[in-house]
């Protein structure tokens, strides 16, 4: 039985351990590097989790029998002109639990929780273009590719392109209705 929930500072040590595993085994999947993150301490990670607003910025974890096996973060942008957007970042499922649909369930959870944010209209993410299975999972949830950032990451002299993907939560009609209600031309 898989349980998915928002993480708290008490989960920091398990989160940190799993994040380091992901950074080490799949360096191309993250903007941060193992070498940068290993310098952190569990208390710093706990403080980061503590500082999150659970309504607009949260990290979720997938648990199997009390073991944290998957992580992912959602954050709504904070500036007035961009707070209609949010980002999913840092998604990782433990190597021995991959290809079991856990990542998909974790993504569903992140999207469903994000949809509760009243002024959120779109969710953005990036994924290494070579990671076809992740891209298929995102597409199943309704994400569409809207661009490609060539040479986005450079690891040991090798470049990785990243697909830019977006999930629209509100269609044009809802946006037009909102503009009319505010009397915006």
Short mmCIF file of C-alpha atoms in Angstrom, two decimals, residues 11-184:
data_model
loop_
_atom_site.label_atom_id
_atom_site.label_comp_id
_atom_site.label_asym_id
_atom_site.label_seq_id
_atom_site.Cartn_x
_atom_site.Cartn_y
_atom_site.Cartn_z
CA UNK A 11 10.73 13.76 7.33
CA UNK A 12 13.88 15.75 6.52
CA UNK A 13 16.41 12.97 7.12
CA UNK A 14 14.54 10.45 4.93
CA UNK A 15 13.96 13.11 2.27
CA UNK A 16 17.61 14.14 2.26
CA UNK A 17 18.79 10.53 1.94
CA UNK A 18 16.44 9.81 -0.98
CA UNK A 19 17.29 13.10 -2.72
CA UNK A 20 21.01 12.31 -2.50
CA UNK A 21 20.34 8.87 -3.99
CA UNK A 22 18.55 10.50 -6.92
CA UNK A 23 21.28 13.07 -7.46
CA UNK A 24 23.94 10.37 -7.44
CA UNK A 25 22.18 7.80 -9.64
CA UNK A 26 20.49 10.19 -12.09
CA UNK A 27 22.50 13.44 -12.13
CA UNK A 28 20.90 14.51 -15.41
CA UNK A 29 17.46 14.62 -13.79
CA UNK A 30 18.27 17.51 -11.43
CA UNK A 31 19.69 21.02 -11.73
CA UNK A 32 21.50 20.50 -8.39
CA UNK A 33 24.43 18.17 -8.14
CA UNK A 34 25.26 15.51 -5.56
CA UNK A 35 28.47 17.37 -4.74
CA UNK A 36 26.54 20.58 -3.96
CA UNK A 37 23.81 18.91 -1.92
CA UNK A 38 26.01 16.57 0.16
CA UNK A 39 27.35 19.68 1.89
CA UNK A 40 23.93 20.33 3.42
CA UNK A 41 22.92 18.98 6.77
CA UNK A 42 19.60 17.33 7.64
CA UNK A 43 18.74 20.33 9.82
CA UNK A 44 19.11 22.66 6.82
CA UNK A 45 16.75 20.42 4.88
CA UNK A 46 14.32 20.43 7.82
CA UNK A 47 14.44 24.23 7.84
CA UNK A 48 13.69 24.28 4.11
CA UNK A 49 10.68 22.02 4.66
CA UNK A 50 9.61 24.13 7.64
CA UNK A 51 9.77 27.33 5.55
CA UNK A 52 7.39 25.98 2.90
CA UNK A 53 3.84 27.30 2.85
CA UNK A 54 1.90 24.02 2.65
CA UNK A 55 -0.81 25.68 0.54
CA UNK A 56 1.44 27.03 -2.20
CA UNK A 57 4.85 25.37 -1.81
CA UNK A 58 5.13 21.80 -0.66
CA UNK A 59 7.16 18.66 -0.99
CA UNK A 60 5.27 15.40 -1.19
CA UNK A 61 6.52 11.94 -0.39
CA UNK A 62 5.39 8.47 -1.38
CA UNK A 63 5.73 5.89 1.39
CA UNK A 64 5.73 2.14 1.23
CA UNK A 65 5.64 0.41 4.62
CA UNK A 66 7.05 3.53 6.37
CA UNK A 67 9.90 3.84 3.83
CA UNK A 68 10.08 7.07 1.82
CA UNK A 69 10.36 5.86 -1.78
CA UNK A 70 9.36 8.89 -3.85
CA UNK A 71 9.61 12.68 -3.62
CA UNK A 72 8.49 15.71 -5.59
CA UNK A 73 8.03 19.42 -4.94
CA UNK A 74 5.46 21.94 -6.14
CA UNK A 75 5.93 25.66 -5.78
CA UNK A 76 3.69 28.48 -6.87
CA UNK A 77 5.55 31.46 -8.18
CA UNK A 78 5.41 34.42 -5.82
CA UNK A 79 5.52 37.58 -7.93
CA UNK A 80 2.21 39.22 -8.83
CA UNK A 81 2.76 38.87 -12.58
CA UNK A 82 3.71 35.17 -12.41
CA UNK A 83 1.75 33.72 -9.49
CA UNK A 84 -0.73 32.21 -11.93
CA UNK A 85 2.06 29.69 -12.60
CA UNK A 86 3.63 26.96 -10.53
CA UNK A 87 6.44 24.48 -11.01
CA UNK A 88 6.93 20.81 -10.28
CA UNK A 89 10.57 20.05 -9.49
CA UNK A 90 12.77 17.39 -7.95
CA UNK A 91 10.63 14.34 -8.72
CA UNK A 92 12.39 11.07 -7.95
CA UNK A 93 11.38 7.49 -7.12
CA UNK A 94 13.85 5.12 -5.44
CA UNK A 95 15.60 2.93 -7.98
CA UNK A 96 14.14 -0.33 -6.63
CA UNK A 97 10.56 1.05 -6.88
CA UNK A 98 10.73 2.57 -10.37
CA UNK A 99 8.47 1.34 -13.16
CA UNK A 100 5.67 0.48 -10.73
CA UNK A 101 3.46 3.54 -11.31
CA UNK A 102 4.56 5.22 -8.09
CA UNK A 103 6.02 8.22 -9.89
CA UNK A 104 2.74 8.67 -11.75
CA UNK A 105 0.74 8.54 -8.50
CA UNK A 106 3.11 11.05 -6.92
CA UNK A 107 2.67 13.38 -9.90
CA UNK A 108 -1.11 13.01 -9.70
CA UNK A 109 -0.95 13.99 -6.04
CA UNK A 110 1.19 17.06 -6.77
CA UNK A 111 -1.18 18.18 -9.54
CA UNK A 112 -4.33 17.59 -7.48
CA UNK A 113 -2.94 19.51 -4.51
CA UNK A 114 -1.80 22.33 -6.81
CA UNK A 115 -5.27 22.55 -8.36
CA UNK A 116 -6.59 23.63 -4.95
CA UNK A 117 -4.70 26.93 -5.32
CA UNK A 118 -7.34 29.43 -6.39
CA UNK A 119 -5.31 31.66 -8.70
CA UNK A 120 -3.15 28.93 -10.26
CA UNK A 121 -3.68 28.57 -14.01
CA UNK A 122 -0.75 26.49 -15.24
CA UNK A 123 1.87 24.07 -14.00
CA UNK A 124 5.30 23.98 -15.62
CA UNK A 125 8.13 21.47 -15.45
CA UNK A 126 11.28 20.48 -17.26
CA UNK A 127 12.44 16.98 -18.03
CA UNK A 128 15.54 15.67 -19.78
CA UNK A 129 14.46 15.01 -23.36
CA UNK A 130 15.99 11.52 -23.31
CA UNK A 131 13.72 10.46 -20.43
CA UNK A 132 10.87 9.20 -22.62
CA UNK A 133 9.11 7.25 -19.83
CA UNK A 134 8.84 10.38 -17.66
CA UNK A 135 7.60 12.41 -20.62
CA UNK A 136 4.89 9.79 -21.31
CA UNK A 137 3.80 9.99 -17.65
CA UNK A 138 3.55 13.77 -17.83
CA UNK A 139 1.60 13.55 -21.09
CA UNK A 140 -0.88 11.10 -19.50
CA UNK A 141 -1.60 13.81 -16.93
CA UNK A 142 -2.25 16.35 -19.69
CA UNK A 143 1.12 18.10 -19.86
CA UNK A 144 2.18 19.26 -23.31
CA UNK A 145 5.63 20.13 -24.56
CA UNK A 146 5.93 23.80 -25.47
CA UNK A 147 9.65 24.12 -26.01
CA UNK A 148 13.09 22.63 -25.87
CA UNK A 149 16.08 24.07 -24.06
CA UNK A 150 19.14 22.80 -25.84
CA UNK A 151 22.23 22.10 -23.76
CA UNK A 152 20.29 22.86 -20.59
CA UNK A 153 22.57 20.79 -18.36
CA UNK A 154 26.25 19.98 -18.69
CA UNK A 155 27.56 16.99 -16.76
CA UNK A 156 31.11 15.70 -17.22
CA UNK A 157 31.40 17.37 -20.62
CA UNK A 158 28.10 15.94 -21.93
CA UNK A 159 25.11 18.19 -22.65
CA UNK A 160 21.49 17.30 -21.97
CA UNK A 161 18.51 18.97 -23.62
CA UNK A 162 15.40 19.57 -21.54
CA UNK A 163 11.81 19.49 -22.71
CA UNK A 164 9.69 22.31 -21.31
CA UNK A 165 6.20 21.08 -20.46
CA UNK A 166 3.01 22.78 -19.32
CA UNK A 167 -0.36 21.73 -17.93
CA UNK A 168 -3.08 24.33 -18.44
CA UNK A 169 -5.55 24.26 -15.55
CA UNK A 170 -7.88 26.95 -16.88
CA UNK A 171 -8.89 27.23 -20.49
CA UNK A 172 -9.22 30.45 -22.45
CA UNK A 173 -12.93 30.74 -21.68
CA UNK A 174 -12.34 30.89 -17.92
CA UNK A 175 -9.62 33.49 -18.44
CA UNK A 176 -11.88 35.60 -20.67
CA UNK A 177 -14.70 35.36 -18.10
CA UNK A 178 -12.32 36.55 -15.38
CA UNK A 179 -11.21 39.49 -17.55
CA UNK A 180 -14.85 40.44 -18.19
CA UNK A 181 -15.66 40.28 -14.48
CA UNK A 182 -12.78 42.67 -13.83
CA UNK A 183 -13.80 44.84 -16.82
CA UNK A 184 -10.45 44.33 -18.57
#
